[in-house]
Amino acid sequence: MHCKSFPIRLCTVHSLIFFGALLLISCSKKAESGISIRWEGDRAVGLVIPSSLLGNPDLTQLTIRLVQEGNSVPILGDLQETEERILFTPLIPFTRGESYEVLYGDSVIGTVAIPQLAQGDADLAVDEIYPTQDTLPENQLKFFVKFSKPMREGESVSHLTLLNSDNDTLKGVFLDLQPELWNEDQTILTVWLDPGRIKRDLIPNLEMGAPLEDGKSYRLQISDQWKGKNGEKLDQVYSKDFIVTKRDSIYPVPASWVFDTPKAGTADAVILDFSETLDYSLLNEVFKILNKDGQKLLGNWTIGIEEKSIRFTPETPWKKGKYILEIESRLEDLAGNNLNRLFEIDLLNQAQTTAASDFKQLEFEVKE
Amino acid sequence: MKKSALIFGVCALVAGITAFTFRTEELPYHLKLGTPEIKSMTSLTFGPDGILFIGDSKGAAVIAVNTKDASNTELQPINLEGIDKKLAAMLGTTAENISILDIAVNPISKKVYLAVQSADGTPVLLSIAGESIEAVSLKDVEFDAVALNNSPAEDAKDGRGRPLRVSSISDLGYSDGMLMVSGLSNQEFSSTFRSIPFPFTNEQDYASLEIFHAAHGRYETTSPIKTFTTAEVNGKQYLIASYTCTPLVLFPMDELKAGTHVKGRTIAEMGSGNQPLDLVSMEKDGKSYLVMSNSNRPVFRVDFADIEKFQGSLTEPVTANFATEGVDFVSMPMTNVLQLDKITDDTMVILQRRSNGSLDLWTTDKAEHLLK
């Protein structure tokens, strides 16, 4: 055994049952004697070692390692010395639930346990699965899963399953992308159904067919083993049941959308009804309202029930007159058809394309 | 006259000295000294003279860093069994809390660079030579960065192209002064491919392409590129790319111009349930090969001579036979290869999940058994 310090020696002479308890006691003692954890939010980003613990130390002798059977590898990180203390910053934050020992030469001068997250901090849930509608087209392209907290990357394949009505897991339905497609704060994951199977005439499509079939019912299931960034698990299994209908081969046409306009002088919302479900993620970004001088109105956008409508509440009351709603053409429906083109264009039938433009505009009028 | 000539001479001398002084202070490739802000490291590739390009998907940027690791050295073979466990111990955690997102070989020093990410998302850059693993510090380095997302205000101003809303940089490549970036969006199903001149300039007008894929000449989609490489076929430079919907496609480099509707020539389809992971071009006994690792297939090898000979294109409508089509490709005796890069013309470095569950990093031995 390479450890020469008191706590470790104690541990070796006691039975395993008491190992953890003793380690904790020894840790708290050490913590009292001075080594402390440096926190940044809920991440343990460093260890502060009082200089008094070492006198006049040779920093090359100071190492920190993970307490693990047979491990003697020092952790990579930075050591910074001031008059009162030495700060060790590892390359990645210390892991919750693990213990670390500080060594000077071959002697352990202290052990620190990084506590698990407190119960209340560990509540991790799925807030929503989009689309929220329970009827989806056969060529449905993607799902968005919204979590209550930032999640770990790279694990969706093992935690996300699609079940058929017999409760059998369907294989190869999702696009296994690494790295995965997360939003910036890692709370929303985009999951694609394999486009190679959706796109007609490709080998995956011909061999395995589309992932979803018209008339059948499915369950998208999320395992409770999926972990958040801090190692906490989801609080329960989540699922979304849906029925599949015929393929959607029509792109959204803004001219067919219906406005519910407010009255001048009020700050009531203008509501735009699409009469079909559009892509949740894009709905959040592609709209803009301009006044007659071409200035963008400030206000709040809210997505309606089943992502079939959107409402805009202005910060200042409406004035009488005409307004322009500008929509980025990249807005898609559930099958990936955008305002310019279908997800897949049949080259033998070119009539399916519309005049491509980056934006589409609709006009509405606010009256007295 | 003489006086003005003298004045001119003095001015020229002063200008000359000034220019010379500036030049000596200037860092190579217009890099600047400092600590780049890097939110994630999702892709790595080497440029000239030990310049490492780091694709930062979360920061929507590519950072060029001078590693100063530019002395020509012999390859030191690597055989690191259980590399995830080794790295985890060095980082003070356990293997399930780290992932290796990309590897890249410095073609000059032959060192292998690894982009590692901890469970909480902290990125770490490490380098490996032989058995020795070291952290690569990104503090006070020579660097430059290029932002990939145009700000919405910028778009509104001049309506110049569509912003590249990258959620994830799917691959990076460098060839002849051009950094190539393929991106995936977490919103729309679209393809974004840009070539950016290096050294970076303030010009934001990069070639941004929309790349399409037509299945057998019938159904066309904009298709995101998962991985790519460049190679010479029949004396012409090509981009060889693999889509998320699996076909392998050839684009002539000189046709990749901004704002054009580019359609690649499909040379092979790899079949279902599979994602292409990495593409490299290798050489052995004067023959060139394209080597490709896959998520759910063994590593494939295609002889470039077959690509050159293959005049057909799978963009033509097909008949009943829909087995794996196009050029011949040979399965190599390697499965579960997660990362692959070229070290020299005939050696590769491979990150592989072995059948016993161990994650190993190893270098191929002169590729004899691979390219039989």
XYZ file of C-alpha atoms in Angstrom:
740
model
C 0.000 0.000 0.000
C 1.445 3.304 -1.051
C -0.501 5.348 1.500
C 1.295 6.034 4.730
C -1.080 8.348 6.441
C -3.131 7.709 9.523
C -6.594 7.557 7.985
C -5.634 5.132 5.262
C -3.788 2.842 7.638
C -6.799 2.864 9.886
C -8.995 1.903 6.978
C -6.855 -1.066 6.040
C -7.076 -2.590 9.524
C -10.813 -2.267 9.708
C -13.370 -4.312 7.924
C -14.779 -3.096 4.620
C -18.161 -2.413 6.195
C -16.708 0.474 8.122
C -14.431 1.680 5.404
C -16.780 4.300 4.032
C -17.834 5.574 7.435
C -14.267 5.894 8.640
C -13.228 7.626 5.457
C -15.994 10.138 5.948
C -14.942 10.750 9.541
C -11.340 11.139 8.497
C -12.414 13.489 5.734
C -14.390 15.712 8.015
C -11.417 15.787 10.374
C -9.155 16.779 7.545
C -11.647 19.332 6.390
C -11.510 20.801 9.893
C -7.759 20.825 9.684
C -8.027 22.978 6.665
C -8.328 21.459 3.177
C -11.524 22.772 1.662
C -13.425 22.466 -1.588
C -13.706 25.451 -3.859
C -17.189 25.665 -5.404
C -18.400 27.394 -8.524
C -22.184 27.064 -8.423
C -22.709 23.367 -7.743
C -19.413 22.296 -9.296
C -16.383 21.444 -7.170
C -13.684 23.215 -9.160
C -10.728 23.195 -6.799
C -9.095 22.255 -3.505
C -7.712 24.884 -1.173
C -4.799 23.589 0.907
C -3.614 25.886 3.715
C 0.112 26.555 3.455
C 0.344 25.975 7.220
C -0.270 22.307 6.547
C 3.016 21.972 4.689
C 5.400 24.647 5.970
C 7.613 25.552 3.069
C 6.500 23.080 0.447
C 8.138 21.928 -2.753
C 5.094 22.046 -5.043
C 6.446 19.315 -7.303
C 5.894 16.926 -4.374
C 2.220 17.835 -4.053
C -0.234 15.602 -5.922
C -3.944 14.933 -5.789
C -5.519 11.669 -6.822
C -8.843 9.902 -6.961
C -9.349 7.401 -4.138
C -9.771 4.181 -6.095
C -8.321 0.736 -5.572
C -4.925 0.431 -7.210
C -4.923 4.005 -8.493
C -1.701 5.958 -8.147
C -2.193 8.393 -11.033
C -1.927 12.069 -10.079
C -4.724 14.278 -11.395
C -3.818 16.817 -14.067
C -4.367 20.382 -12.989
C -2.894 23.704 -11.954
C -1.227 24.503 -8.632
C -1.170 28.121 -7.531
C 0.544 29.248 -4.355
C -0.129 32.373 -2.324
C 1.149 33.177 1.155
C -1.689 31.480 3.001
C -2.813 28.750 0.697
C -2.215 26.507 -2.280
C -5.029 26.196 -4.791
C -5.318 23.078 -6.928
C -7.599 23.404 -9.958
C -8.172 20.118 -11.819
C -8.744 20.156 -15.593
C -12.318 19.004 -14.999
C -14.382 19.555 -11.839
C -14.213 16.903 -9.107
C -16.884 14.220 -9.407
C -19.801 14.136 -6.973
C -19.704 11.145 -4.648
C -15.966 10.510 -5.163
C -13.151 11.055 -2.659
C -9.763 12.583 -3.365
C -6.519 12.386 -1.443
C -3.870 15.060 -1.252
C -0.332 13.681 -1.124
C 2.962 15.280 -0.287
C 5.609 12.950 -1.612
C 4.241 9.536 -0.652
C 2.289 10.738 2.389
C -1.400 11.456 2.362
C -1.921 14.811 4.068
C -5.659 14.858 3.665
C -8.693 13.265 2.041
C -11.718 15.146 0.785
C -15.091 13.682 -0.166
C -17.162 15.555 -2.705
C -20.757 15.317 -1.410
C -23.593 13.977 -3.558
C -26.188 16.518 -4.617
C -28.788 17.309 -1.976
C -32.197 15.736 -2.673
C -33.900 18.972 -3.698
C -31.111 19.892 -6.118
C -31.365 16.520 -7.764
C -34.919 16.835 -9.147
C -34.527 16.226 -12.816
C -37.557 15.962 -15.054
C -38.677 15.941 -18.664
C -40.717 19.126 -19.039
C -42.124 18.393 -22.477
C -41.777 16.225 -25.559
C -42.446 18.043 -28.836
C -44.475 17.830 -30.983
C -47.126 17.786 -28.247
C -49.793 16.627 -30.676
C -50.654 12.922 -30.467
C -51.216 12.400 -34.193
C -48.107 12.561 -36.334
C -47.501 12.071 -40.057
C -45.796 8.958 -41.412
C -42.827 11.064 -42.479
C -42.437 12.739 -39.068
C -38.791 13.874 -38.957
C -37.842 14.883 -35.447
C -38.690 15.146 -31.788
C -37.515 17.650 -29.221
C -37.145 16.605 -25.600
C -37.080 19.448 -23.104
C -35.490 18.738 -19.718
C -35.700 20.760 -16.515
C -31.902 20.910 -16.190
C -28.773 20.522 -18.335
C -28.186 16.924 -19.354
C -25.196 14.744 -20.118
C -24.299 14.405 -23.744
C -23.815 11.268 -25.777
C -26.273 9.029 -23.947
C -29.523 9.413 -25.866
C -29.088 6.164 -27.795
C -29.291 4.099 -24.640
C -32.128 6.030 -22.988
C -34.522 6.815 -25.784
C -36.659 4.066 -27.295
C -39.558 3.808 -29.685
C -42.038 1.039 -28.915
C -44.756 -0.327 -31.176
C -48.267 -1.215 -30.011
C -47.047 -4.673 -28.910
C -44.524 -2.939 -26.636
C -41.613 -4.177 -28.769
C -38.628 -1.865 -29.106
C -38.087 -0.771 -32.703
C -34.452 -0.895 -33.731
C -32.598 1.638 -35.882
C -35.335 4.257 -35.939
C -33.280 7.165 -34.608
C -30.312 8.788 -36.241
C -27.355 7.931 -34.034
C -25.519 11.227 -34.116
C -22.370 11.881 -32.117
C -22.063 14.567 -30.929
C -25.767 14.902 -30.261
C -27.781 17.979 -31.133
C -28.382 19.965 -27.964
C -29.334 23.588 -27.496
C -26.775 25.842 -25.901
C -27.609 25.182 -22.258
C -28.123 21.467 -22.918
C -31.744 21.293 -21.848
C -33.318 20.591 -25.265
C -32.283 17.600 -27.360
C -33.169 17.269 -31.029
C -33.759 13.666 -32.065
C -34.025 12.784 -35.750
C -35.845 9.769 -37.012
C -33.375 8.211 -39.470
C -33.662 10.405 -42.594
C -32.136 7.606 -44.676
C -35.227 5.543 -43.877
C -37.645 8.402 -44.439
C -36.171 9.463 -47.749
C -37.726 7.368 -50.451
C -35.556 5.116 -52.642
C -32.463 5.140 -50.451
C -31.227 1.700 -49.445
C -32.223 2.109 -45.766
C -35.723 3.085 -46.888
C -35.975 0.194 -49.311
C -34.559 -2.347 -46.873
C -36.236 -1.347 -43.640
C -39.037 0.964 -44.678
C -39.879 4.241 -42.999
C -39.516 4.322 -39.209
C -43.251 5.042 -38.760
C -46.223 3.474 -40.529
C -49.606 4.959 -41.277
C -52.351 3.701 -38.972
C -50.096 2.331 -36.260
C -49.592 3.575 -32.732
C -46.305 4.094 -30.974
C -44.775 5.111 -27.671
C -41.653 7.221 -27.374
C -40.092 6.298 -24.043
C -37.386 7.990 -21.996
C -35.556 5.921 -19.416
C -35.220 7.093 -15.820
C -31.537 6.122 -15.958
C -30.676 9.199 -18.034
C -28.385 11.445 -16.029
C -28.097 15.183 -15.747
C -24.793 17.018 -15.920
C -24.282 16.671 -12.188
C -24.904 12.939 -12.205
C -28.499 13.039 -10.939
C -30.988 10.690 -12.657
C -34.394 11.525 -14.152
C -37.120 11.321 -11.503
C -39.234 8.841 -13.479
C -39.774 7.175 -16.859
C -41.413 9.548 -19.362
C -43.320 8.628 -22.461
C -45.343 10.027 -25.304
C -48.024 7.975 -27.075
C -48.981 8.856 -30.615
C -50.829 7.564 -33.665
C -49.434 7.832 -37.170
C -51.431 9.137 -40.115
C -50.647 9.538 -43.814
C -47.520 11.313 -45.006
C -47.413 15.086 -45.160
C -46.326 16.071 -48.671
C -47.520 19.660 -48.629
C -45.363 22.521 -47.503
C -46.813 25.169 -45.182
C -48.391 28.088 -47.057
C -48.410 31.299 -44.975
C -51.101 32.835 -47.183
C -53.551 30.269 -45.779
C -52.880 31.187 -42.143
C -55.577 33.115 -40.286
C -54.997 36.261 -38.228
C -56.978 37.236 -35.155
C -56.097 40.921 -34.927
C -56.354 43.155 -31.850
C -57.879 46.625 -31.678
C -55.843 49.814 -31.946
C -54.978 51.358 -28.583
C -54.822 47.986 -26.832
C -51.749 45.839 -26.114
C -53.713 42.651 -26.808
C -52.074 39.793 -28.656
C -52.259 39.225 -32.373
C -52.883 35.504 -32.949
C -51.853 33.603 -36.027
C -53.489 30.241 -36.615
C -51.597 27.777 -38.880
C -54.241 25.046 -38.637
C -51.421 22.479 -38.583
C -48.622 21.718 -36.155
C -45.323 23.370 -37.044
C -41.808 22.779 -35.746
C -41.528 23.806 -32.090
C -37.902 24.842 -32.203
C -38.195 26.986 -35.323
C -41.447 28.624 -34.180
C -39.420 30.190 -31.394
C -37.171 32.009 -33.826
C -38.539 32.759 -37.254
C -41.181 35.451 -36.685
C -40.851 39.201 -36.643
C -43.450 41.995 -36.824
C -42.594 45.261 -38.563
C -44.530 48.509 -38.451
C -45.203 50.640 -41.522
C -41.778 52.263 -41.126
C -40.103 48.872 -41.239
C -39.198 48.926 -37.546
C -39.317 45.694 -35.585
C -41.892 45.598 -32.773
C -40.734 44.527 -29.323
C -42.873 42.065 -27.447
C -43.482 38.497 -26.445
C -44.080 35.442 -28.640
C -45.982 32.485 -27.192
C -46.556 29.193 -28.963
C -50.164 27.987 -28.887
C -51.692 24.597 -28.124
C -50.139 21.721 -30.103
C -47.853 24.245 -31.835
C -50.723 25.116 -34.181
C -50.704 28.842 -33.534
C -48.547 31.615 -32.226
C -49.413 34.838 -30.405
C -47.513 38.078 -30.149
C -48.131 40.512 -27.307
C -46.537 43.917 -27.967
C -44.795 45.949 -25.278
C -46.622 49.110 -26.353
C -50.225 49.423 -27.582
C -51.029 48.893 -31.266
C -51.517 51.886 -33.520
C -54.136 51.920 -36.217
C -52.747 50.769 -39.542
C -50.991 48.027 -41.396
C -48.246 45.774 -40.060
C -46.022 43.209 -41.727
C -45.381 39.761 -40.280
C -42.077 38.451 -41.588
C -41.386 34.702 -41.474
C -38.069 33.068 -42.197
C -38.616 30.476 -44.909
C -36.674 27.850 -42.977
C -39.758 27.278 -40.804
C -40.704 23.616 -41.132
C -43.713 21.455 -40.531
C -43.436 18.080 -38.798
C -42.125 16.354 -41.915
C -39.317 18.819 -42.546
C -41.117 20.619 -45.384
C -40.217 24.307 -45.180
C -41.835 27.399 -46.710
C -39.684 27.052 -49.838
C -39.523 23.360 -50.503
C -40.597 19.902 -49.493
C -38.312 17.718 -47.379
C -37.871 15.620 -50.481
C -38.580 17.003 -53.890
C -39.728 14.643 -56.576
C -37.512 15.745 -59.447
C -40.005 14.259 -61.894
C -42.582 16.689 -60.575
C -40.881 20.067 -60.305
C -44.173 21.853 -59.703
C -43.667 21.072 -56.017
C -41.309 23.966 -55.453
C -42.305 27.516 -54.763
C -40.265 30.651 -55.489
C -37.372 30.365 -53.026
C -36.817 33.348 -50.779
C -35.235 33.796 -47.373
C -38.367 35.422 -45.967
C -42.118 35.377 -46.574
C -44.306 38.298 -45.572
C -47.927 38.580 -44.497
C -49.804 41.810 -43.942
C -52.403 42.460 -41.249
C -54.326 45.539 -40.258
C -55.093 46.901 -36.814
C -58.379 48.818 -36.789
C -60.083 51.190 -34.387
C 15.860 67.678 -56.485
C 18.698 66.175 -54.506
C 17.040 67.280 -51.295
C 13.734 65.674 -52.159
C 15.528 62.498 -53.117
C 17.236 62.545 -49.739
C 13.930 63.102 -47.943
C 12.384 60.297 -49.971
C 15.313 58.066 -49.101
C 15.023 58.795 -45.395
C 11.263 58.228 -45.513
C 11.761 54.945 -47.332
C 14.345 53.888 -44.755
C 12.058 54.800 -41.855
C 9.143 53.021 -43.536
C 11.369 50.037 -44.164
C 12.515 49.886 -40.549
C 8.951 50.330 -39.291
C 7.694 47.599 -41.565
C 10.544 45.350 -40.528
C 9.921 46.050 -36.832
C 6.227 45.254 -37.231
C 7.017 42.098 -39.091
C 9.273 40.776 -36.372
C 6.514 41.343 -33.816
C 3.812 39.817 -35.931
C 2.864 36.249 -35.114
C 2.532 33.685 -37.891
C -0.853 33.470 -39.638
C -1.941 36.761 -37.998
C -2.401 34.919 -34.712
C -2.655 36.858 -31.493
C -1.459 36.029 -28.025
C -4.008 35.245 -25.339
C -6.411 32.694 -23.934
C -9.191 31.759 -26.331
C -12.670 31.291 -24.947
C -13.564 27.694 -25.801
C -16.948 26.352 -24.731
C -16.557 22.894 -26.243
C -14.174 20.887 -28.407
C -16.144 18.732 -30.772
C -13.866 18.442 -33.808
C -10.125 18.698 -34.335
C -8.004 18.965 -37.453
C -4.474 20.095 -38.175
C -3.518 22.852 -40.560
C 0.002 23.937 -41.529
C 3.014 24.166 -39.175
C 1.402 22.627 -36.097
C -1.688 24.845 -36.233
C -4.581 22.976 -34.635
C -8.151 23.894 -35.560
C -10.604 23.277 -32.739
C -14.270 23.123 -33.686
C -16.322 24.617 -30.857
C -19.925 23.609 -31.524
C -21.302 25.315 -28.406
C -19.403 28.521 -29.037
C -20.255 28.289 -32.780
C -16.649 29.030 -33.649
C -13.469 27.470 -34.926
C -10.308 28.347 -33.020
C -6.885 28.057 -34.622
C -4.174 27.424 -32.030
C -0.443 27.301 -32.602
C 0.582 24.143 -30.731
C 4.272 24.934 -31.467
C 4.516 21.187 -31.854
C 6.135 21.406 -35.258
C 9.343 19.446 -35.146
C 9.431 16.526 -37.484
C 9.596 13.347 -35.473
C 9.327 9.644 -36.138
C 6.060 7.981 -35.267
C 6.089 6.358 -31.845
C 3.670 3.444 -31.994
C 0.746 3.724 -29.592
C -0.954 0.826 -27.896
C -3.006 2.110 -25.009
C -5.477 -0.429 -23.701
C -8.364 0.909 -21.659
C -7.523 4.476 -22.625
C -10.805 5.757 -21.184
C -9.840 4.405 -17.752
C -6.348 5.868 -18.035
C -7.650 9.277 -19.030
C -10.337 9.171 -16.351
C -7.733 8.528 -13.635
C -5.622 11.431 -14.935
C -8.686 13.642 -14.810
C -9.726 12.425 -11.377
C -12.913 10.644 -12.326
C -14.220 7.327 -13.629
C -14.479 6.231 -17.258
C -18.250 6.707 -17.559
C -17.778 10.403 -16.817
C -15.624 11.204 -19.838
C -15.969 10.885 -23.587
C -13.444 11.209 -26.393
C -15.120 13.424 -28.980
C -12.418 13.544 -31.629
C -8.826 12.665 -32.370
C -6.424 14.340 -34.795
C -2.825 13.606 -35.666
C -0.284 16.379 -36.023
C 1.187 15.374 -39.393
C 4.567 16.902 -38.510
C 5.224 15.620 -34.975
C 2.969 12.533 -35.407
C 1.511 13.260 -31.981
C -2.138 12.318 -31.461
C -4.388 15.029 -30.029
C -7.578 14.115 -28.204
C -10.619 16.244 -27.493
C -12.064 14.898 -24.265
C -15.226 16.056 -22.547
C -16.265 15.461 -18.968
C -19.848 14.640 -18.001
C -20.465 18.242 -16.976
C -19.322 19.437 -20.405
C -15.827 20.713 -19.532
C -13.552 20.324 -22.578
C -9.958 19.093 -22.241
C -7.247 18.841 -24.875
C -4.640 16.100 -24.463
C -1.750 14.887 -26.584
C -0.251 11.424 -26.842
C 3.171 10.349 -28.044
C 3.942 6.690 -27.503
C 2.871 5.893 -23.950
C 3.041 9.462 -22.718
C -0.196 11.422 -22.264
C -0.029 15.159 -21.583
C -2.496 17.985 -21.106
C -2.250 20.688 -23.759
C -2.661 24.066 -22.138
C -4.724 26.640 -23.990
C -3.736 29.485 -21.689
C -1.605 32.270 -23.162
C -1.290 30.699 -26.580
C -1.053 32.071 -30.104
C -4.535 31.785 -31.539
C -7.218 33.201 -33.788
C -10.918 32.405 -33.980
C -13.659 32.602 -36.552
C -17.326 32.846 -35.581
C -19.700 30.647 -37.556
C -23.028 32.215 -36.718
C -23.680 35.597 -38.190
C -25.564 37.699 -35.714
C -29.187 38.310 -36.727
C -28.496 42.047 -36.878
C -25.792 41.434 -39.412
C -28.191 39.450 -41.563
C -30.818 42.094 -41.445
C -28.292 44.732 -42.415
C -27.264 43.431 -45.785
C -29.239 40.220 -46.283
C -25.999 38.501 -47.163
C -26.697 34.799 -47.243
C -28.261 32.707 -44.597
C -26.546 32.441 -41.269
C -24.969 29.122 -40.553
C -26.908 28.133 -37.484
C -24.632 25.403 -36.405
C -25.695 23.362 -33.477
C -22.949 20.911 -34.064
C -19.844 21.018 -36.228
C -19.936 17.611 -37.840
C -16.434 17.730 -39.321
C -13.477 19.988 -40.010
C -10.869 19.694 -42.732
C -7.964 21.721 -44.028
C -6.515 21.791 -47.507
C -4.442 24.372 -49.382
C -5.111 27.413 -47.214
C -8.796 26.611 -46.774
C -10.503 25.462 -43.606
C -13.635 23.479 -44.416
C -16.473 23.196 -41.916
C -19.562 21.016 -42.204
C -22.348 21.669 -39.785
C -25.583 20.157 -38.530
C -28.459 22.222 -37.260
C -30.540 21.250 -34.249
C -33.484 22.925 -35.946
C -33.867 22.508 -39.681
C -32.767 19.492 -41.691
C -30.272 21.290 -43.835
C -26.770 21.175 -45.014
C -24.196 23.781 -44.222
C -20.734 23.617 -45.638
C -18.286 26.470 -45.617
C -14.757 26.983 -46.767
C -12.943 29.691 -44.855
C -9.556 31.024 -45.943
C -6.783 30.618 -43.377
C -5.164 32.851 -42.061
C -8.572 34.162 -40.991
C -9.537 37.594 -42.258
C -12.216 40.033 -41.177
C -14.140 39.272 -44.341
C -17.176 37.287 -43.257
C -18.175 36.360 -46.765
C -17.280 32.690 -46.760
C -18.405 30.297 -49.378
C -21.541 28.791 -47.902
C -23.078 25.969 -49.820
C -26.359 24.225 -49.835
C -25.630 20.645 -50.632
C -28.284 18.392 -52.004
C -28.618 14.724 -52.413
C -30.817 13.038 -54.967
C -31.723 9.430 -54.353
C -31.386 7.756 -57.717
C -32.271 10.894 -59.597
C -35.738 11.016 -58.122
C -36.087 12.415 -54.629
C -33.899 15.288 -53.647
C -33.193 16.622 -50.171
C -30.740 19.038 -48.674
C -28.510 16.624 -46.860
C -26.295 17.307 -43.871
C -22.716 16.106 -44.215
C -21.492 13.913 -41.389
C -17.844 13.541 -42.330
C -15.585 14.417 -45.272
C -12.078 14.373 -46.656
C -10.357 15.755 -49.732
C -8.486 13.746 -52.335
C -7.255 13.848 -55.898
C -9.177 11.716 -58.346
C -8.079 11.666 -62.001
C -5.837 14.660 -61.383
C -8.687 16.727 -59.992
C -9.271 17.787 -56.378
C -12.455 16.385 -54.892
C -14.346 16.650 -51.671
C -15.469 13.170 -50.632
C -18.316 13.443 -48.195
C -20.674 11.165 -46.405
C -24.209 12.204 -45.579
C -26.232 11.446 -42.486
C -28.489 9.408 -44.782
C -25.366 7.334 -45.590
C -24.443 7.740 -49.290
C -20.832 8.520 -50.166
C -20.608 11.464 -52.530
C -17.941 13.126 -54.668
C -17.860 16.899 -55.302
C -15.313 18.568 -57.578
C -13.641 21.212 -55.382
C -13.737 23.834 -58.134
C -17.529 23.599 -58.255
C -17.955 24.396 -54.579
C -18.832 28.042 -54.981
C -20.875 30.189 -52.638
C -24.576 30.443 -53.273
C -24.732 27.544 -55.698
C -27.016 24.540 -55.622
C -24.430 21.789 -55.500
C -25.306 18.197 -56.093
C -22.693 15.538 -55.439
C -22.116 12.435 -57.508
C -23.133 9.447 -55.413
C -20.470 6.772 -55.619
C -21.732 4.353 -53.005
C -24.518 3.663 -50.586
C -23.543 1.881 -47.425
C -26.855 0.393 -46.384
C -29.171 0.939 -43.495
C -28.818 1.508 -39.803
C -25.351 2.925 -40.146
C -23.675 6.269 -39.618
C -20.380 7.183 -41.260
C -17.918 8.338 -38.592
C -14.570 9.204 -40.174
C -13.057 9.282 -43.650
C -9.335 9.334 -44.463
C -7.324 8.730 -47.608
C -4.357 6.364 -47.294
C -1.599 5.171 -49.571
C 0.084 1.809 -49.858
C 2.548 0.678 -52.518
C 1.624 3.556 -54.790
C -2.115 2.800 -54.522
C -4.548 5.160 -52.830
C -7.410 4.057 -50.653
C -10.292 5.738 -48.989
C -10.818 4.335 -45.494
C -14.077 4.890 -43.680
C -15.205 3.992 -40.178
C -18.866 3.380 -39.426
C -21.171 3.291 -36.448
C -22.675 -0.061 -37.304
C -20.407 -1.661 -39.905
C -16.761 -2.724 -40.044
C -14.229 -0.236 -41.405
C -14.576 -0.003 -45.204
C -11.854 0.508 -47.739
C -12.355 1.753 -51.294
C -9.626 1.725 -53.930
C -9.324 5.186 -55.477
C -8.685 3.513 -58.833
C -12.253 2.146 -58.577
C -13.577 5.608 -57.790
C -11.726 6.964 -60.812
C -13.099 4.191 -63.004
C -16.610 4.583 -61.700
C -18.142 6.801 -64.302
C -21.695 6.065 -63.348
C -23.608 7.824 -60.696
C -26.213 6.509 -58.357
C -28.183 9.647 -58.995
C -29.557 7.793 -62.021
C -32.756 5.847 -61.413
C -32.043 2.277 -60.385
C -33.558 -1.053 -61.187
C -34.693 -3.686 -58.744
C -31.297 -4.563 -57.329
C -30.751 -2.475 -54.276
C -27.900 -4.171 -52.516
C -24.960 -1.958 -51.623
C -24.267 -0.171 -54.830
C -21.679 1.876 -56.630
C -17.949 1.348 -56.299
C -16.599 -1.801 -54.672
C -15.682 -1.485 -51.085
C -13.969 -4.009 -48.923
C -14.746 -4.586 -45.271
C -11.599 -4.508 -43.201
C -11.227 -6.804 -40.178
C -12.087 -4.048 -37.713
C -15.394 -3.385 -36.029
C -16.518 -0.808 -33.486
C -13.941 1.741 -34.625
C -15.118 4.992 -33.077
C -12.392 7.331 -34.289
C -9.873 7.089 -37.062
C -7.147 9.391 -38.361
C -4.203 9.191 -40.679
C -0.698 9.454 -39.229
C 1.412 8.807 -42.285
C 0.398 7.591 -45.735
C 0.251 4.010 -44.532
C -0.404 4.197 -40.812
C -3.529 5.191 -38.941
C -4.459 5.759 -35.349
C -7.610 3.981 -34.251
C -9.891 4.307 -31.252
C -11.713 1.023 -30.962
C -14.137 -0.604 -28.562
C -12.838 -4.192 -28.397
C -15.128 -7.178 -28.063
C -14.074 -7.495 -24.391
C -15.426 -3.987 -23.782
C -12.039 -2.304 -23.514
C -11.619 1.051 -25.276
C -8.190 0.996 -26.910
C -6.153 3.548 -28.823
C -3.644 1.993 -31.163
C -1.634 2.679 -34.279
C -1.713 0.336 -37.241
C 1.581 -1.272 -38.092
C 2.429 -0.102 -41.594
C -1.090 -1.093 -42.573
C 0.120 -4.403 -44.036
C -2.802 -6.424 -42.795
C -5.257 -3.619 -43.445
C -4.599 -3.037 -47.084
C -4.196 -6.601 -48.289
